[in-house]
C-alpha cells in the first residue's frame, strides 16, 4: 500500500508505505519523503528522490517492522519525444536487503511492478 500522509509542498510529499512479509518476517512499513524536481534544461534529468523520515503522528506499529530507506531515487532523461532513460539509485541497508535479493533471484515482482508504475505515471 502507499498513501499520502502530508503534502509538504507542490514538489514534496510524505508517504506511508507497507509491503508484504518475506518468508519468516513481519510485513514492513516505511515513512518516506518523496521529492520531485523538474529539469531546468532539456539535457538535465527529471529527478525523484526518496528518503525515510519520522513523524510523531505515525509511531511504529507492532503489526509491522519499521524499515528505512537511507537514499533512493530516479533520474529520468529524455532521449526523444517518445523515449527516455531511467536510472534507479538505492542505498541498501540490511532492512531492505532481503527485498533486493529477492528481486535479483527473480522471486519477487516488486522491481517489475515499480517499473510498470513509472511507465504508467510517465504516460
PDB file of C-alpha atoms in Angstrom, residues 8-117:
ATOM      1  CA  UNK A   8       4.842  19.315   2.272  1.00  0.00           C
ATOM      2  CA  UNK A   9       4.656  21.482  -0.845  1.00  0.00           C
ATOM      3  CA  UNK A  10       3.924  21.090  -4.558  1.00  0.00           C
ATOM      4  CA  UNK A  11       7.090  19.017  -5.143  1.00  0.00           C
ATOM      5  CA  UNK A  12       7.355  17.060  -1.877  1.00  0.00           C
ATOM      6  CA  UNK A  13       5.029  14.615  -0.175  1.00  0.00           C
ATOM      7  CA  UNK A  14       5.315  12.269   2.790  1.00  0.00           C
ATOM      8  CA  UNK A  15       4.001   8.754   2.140  1.00  0.00           C
ATOM      9  CA  UNK A  16       3.221   5.794   4.365  1.00  0.00           C
ATOM     10  CA  UNK A  17       4.142   2.574   2.549  1.00  0.00           C
ATOM     11  CA  UNK A  18       3.545  -1.024   3.626  1.00  0.00           C
ATOM     12  CA  UNK A  19       4.952  -4.119   1.963  1.00  0.00           C
ATOM     13  CA  UNK A  20       4.077  -7.808   2.299  1.00  0.00           C
ATOM     14  CA  UNK A  21       6.156 -10.040   4.566  1.00  0.00           C
ATOM     15  CA  UNK A  22       9.141 -12.009   3.349  1.00  0.00           C
ATOM     16  CA  UNK A  23       9.152 -15.631   4.484  1.00  0.00           C
ATOM     17  CA  UNK A  24       9.588 -15.764   8.246  1.00  0.00           C
ATOM     18  CA  UNK A  25       9.388 -11.987   8.749  1.00  0.00           C
ATOM     19  CA  UNK A  26       6.750  -9.404   9.647  1.00  0.00           C
ATOM     20  CA  UNK A  27       5.421  -7.117   6.927  1.00  0.00           C
ATOM     21  CA  UNK A  28       7.433  -3.895   6.666  1.00  0.00           C
ATOM     22  CA  UNK A  29       6.345  -0.289   6.721  1.00  0.00           C
ATOM     23  CA  UNK A  30       8.110   2.894   5.686  1.00  0.00           C
ATOM     24  CA  UNK A  31       7.631   6.627   6.206  1.00  0.00           C
ATOM     25  CA  UNK A  32       9.174   8.317   3.179  1.00  0.00           C
ATOM     26  CA  UNK A  33       9.629  11.807   1.828  1.00  0.00           C
ATOM     27  CA  UNK A  34       9.410  11.897  -1.979  1.00  0.00           C
ATOM     28  CA  UNK A  35      10.818  14.984  -3.718  1.00  0.00           C
ATOM     29  CA  UNK A  36      10.363  15.697  -7.420  1.00  0.00           C
ATOM     30  CA  UNK A  37      12.458  18.149  -9.424  1.00  0.00           C
ATOM     31  CA  UNK A  38      11.736  19.304 -12.966  1.00  0.00           C
ATOM     32  CA  UNK A  39      14.769  19.752 -15.244  1.00  0.00           C
ATOM     33  CA  UNK A  40      15.969  23.319 -15.876  1.00  0.00           C
ATOM     34  CA  UNK A  41      17.310  22.424 -19.342  1.00  0.00           C
ATOM     35  CA  UNK A  42      16.291  19.649 -21.786  1.00  0.00           C
ATOM     36  CA  UNK A  43      19.655  17.915 -21.240  1.00  0.00           C
ATOM     37  CA  UNK A  44      19.047  17.622 -17.479  1.00  0.00           C
ATOM     38  CA  UNK A  45      17.089  14.794 -15.848  1.00  0.00           C
ATOM     39  CA  UNK A  46      13.732  14.835 -14.086  1.00  0.00           C
ATOM     40  CA  UNK A  47      14.625  13.747 -10.548  1.00  0.00           C
ATOM     41  CA  UNK A  48      12.603  11.831  -7.965  1.00  0.00           C
ATOM     42  CA  UNK A  49      14.409  11.433  -4.615  1.00  0.00           C
ATOM     43  CA  UNK A  50      13.239   9.258  -1.706  1.00  0.00           C
ATOM     44  CA  UNK A  51      14.370   9.258   1.933  1.00  0.00           C
ATOM     45  CA  UNK A  52      12.876   7.895   5.149  1.00  0.00           C
ATOM     46  CA  UNK A  53      11.548  10.350   7.704  1.00  0.00           C
ATOM     47  CA  UNK A  54       9.892  10.083  11.099  1.00  0.00           C
ATOM     48  CA  UNK A  55       6.595  11.612  12.127  1.00  0.00           C
ATOM     49  CA  UNK A  56       5.488  11.679  15.753  1.00  0.00           C
ATOM     50  CA  UNK A  57       1.914  11.287  14.484  1.00  0.00           C
ATOM     51  CA  UNK A  58       2.801   7.864  12.960  1.00  0.00           C
ATOM     52  CA  UNK A  59       4.867   5.890  15.506  1.00  0.00           C
ATOM     53  CA  UNK A  60       5.930   2.314  14.655  1.00  0.00           C
ATOM     54  CA  UNK A  61       3.200  -0.310  14.972  1.00  0.00           C
ATOM     55  CA  UNK A  62       3.633  -3.791  16.456  1.00  0.00           C
ATOM     56  CA  UNK A  63       1.961  -5.127  13.281  1.00  0.00           C
ATOM     57  CA  UNK A  64       4.903  -4.021  11.087  1.00  0.00           C
ATOM     58  CA  UNK A  65       8.669  -3.881  11.168  1.00  0.00           C
ATOM     59  CA  UNK A  66       9.519  -0.190  10.565  1.00  0.00           C
ATOM     60  CA  UNK A  67      12.192  -0.040   7.878  1.00  0.00           C
ATOM     61  CA  UNK A  68      14.312   2.763   6.494  1.00  0.00           C
ATOM     62  CA  UNK A  69      15.330   3.991   3.073  1.00  0.00           C
ATOM     63  CA  UNK A  70      18.517   5.994   3.527  1.00  0.00           C
ATOM     64  CA  UNK A  71      18.633   7.322  -0.002  1.00  0.00           C
ATOM     65  CA  UNK A  72      16.949   6.234  -3.233  1.00  0.00           C
ATOM     66  CA  UNK A  73      15.561   7.770  -6.358  1.00  0.00           C
ATOM     67  CA  UNK A  74      15.245   8.043 -10.108  1.00  0.00           C
ATOM     68  CA  UNK A  75      16.829  10.197 -12.769  1.00  0.00           C
ATOM     69  CA  UNK A  76      14.723  10.307 -15.934  1.00  0.00           C
ATOM     70  CA  UNK A  77      16.490  11.560 -19.062  1.00  0.00           C
ATOM     71  CA  UNK A  78      14.560  12.476 -22.189  1.00  0.00           C
ATOM     72  CA  UNK A  79      16.058  10.676 -25.195  1.00  0.00           C
ATOM     73  CA  UNK A  80      13.463  11.901 -27.679  1.00  0.00           C
ATOM     74  CA  UNK A  81       9.771  12.853 -27.799  1.00  0.00           C
ATOM     75  CA  UNK A  82       8.838   9.186 -27.422  1.00  0.00           C
ATOM     76  CA  UNK A  83      11.537   7.611 -25.243  1.00  0.00           C
ATOM     77  CA  UNK A  84      13.534   8.161 -22.087  1.00  0.00           C
ATOM     78  CA  UNK A  85      16.249   6.539 -19.998  1.00  0.00           C
ATOM     79  CA  UNK A  86      15.517   5.837 -16.340  1.00  0.00           C
ATOM     80  CA  UNK A  87      18.342   5.401 -13.815  1.00  0.00           C
ATOM     81  CA  UNK A  88      17.400   3.983 -10.404  1.00  0.00           C
ATOM     82  CA  UNK A  89      19.593   4.539  -7.349  1.00  0.00           C
ATOM     83  CA  UNK A  90      19.197   2.852  -3.982  1.00  0.00           C
ATOM     84  CA  UNK A  91      21.455   2.910  -0.935  1.00  0.00           C
ATOM     85  CA  UNK A  92      20.890  -0.521   0.596  1.00  0.00           C
ATOM     86  CA  UNK A  93      20.578  -1.345   4.271  1.00  0.00           C
ATOM     87  CA  UNK A  94      20.195  -4.715   5.954  1.00  0.00           C
ATOM     88  CA  UNK A  95      16.494  -3.931   6.441  1.00  0.00           C
ATOM     89  CA  UNK A  96      15.716  -3.831   2.719  1.00  0.00           C
ATOM     90  CA  UNK A  97      18.387  -6.275   1.514  1.00  0.00           C
ATOM     91  CA  UNK A  98      16.015  -9.309   1.585  1.00  0.00           C
ATOM     92  CA  UNK A  99      13.651  -7.496  -0.832  1.00  0.00           C
ATOM     93  CA  UNK A 100      16.502  -6.512  -3.132  1.00  0.00           C
ATOM     94  CA  UNK A 101      17.953 -10.044  -3.080  1.00  0.00           C
ATOM     95  CA  UNK A 102      14.513 -11.491  -3.879  1.00  0.00           C
ATOM     96  CA  UNK A 103      14.328  -9.239  -6.940  1.00  0.00           C
ATOM     97  CA  UNK A 104      17.782 -10.346  -8.125  1.00  0.00           C
ATOM     98  CA  UNK A 105      16.817 -14.014  -7.867  1.00  0.00           C
ATOM     99  CA  UNK A 106      13.513 -13.429  -9.644  1.00  0.00           C
ATOM    100  CA  UNK A 107      11.380 -14.481  -6.687  1.00  0.00           C
ATOM    101  CA  UNK A 108       9.755 -11.059  -6.367  1.00  0.00           C
ATOM    102  CA  UNK A 109       7.983  -8.854  -8.860  1.00  0.00           C
ATOM    103  CA  UNK A 110       8.331  -5.601  -6.919  1.00  0.00           C
ATOM    104  CA  UNK A 111      11.012  -4.126  -9.225  1.00  0.00           C
ATOM    105  CA  UNK A 112       8.940  -5.019 -12.285  1.00  0.00           C
ATOM    106  CA  UNK A 113       5.820  -3.572 -10.619  1.00  0.00           C
ATOM    107  CA  UNK A 114       7.734  -0.373  -9.769  1.00  0.00           C
ATOM    108  CA  UNK A 115       8.964  -0.041 -13.357  1.00  0.00           C
ATOM    109  CA  UNK A 116       5.438  -0.583 -14.728  1.00  0.00           C
ATOM    110  CA  UNK A 117       4.101   2.025 -12.293  1.00  0.00           C
TER     111      UNK A 117
END
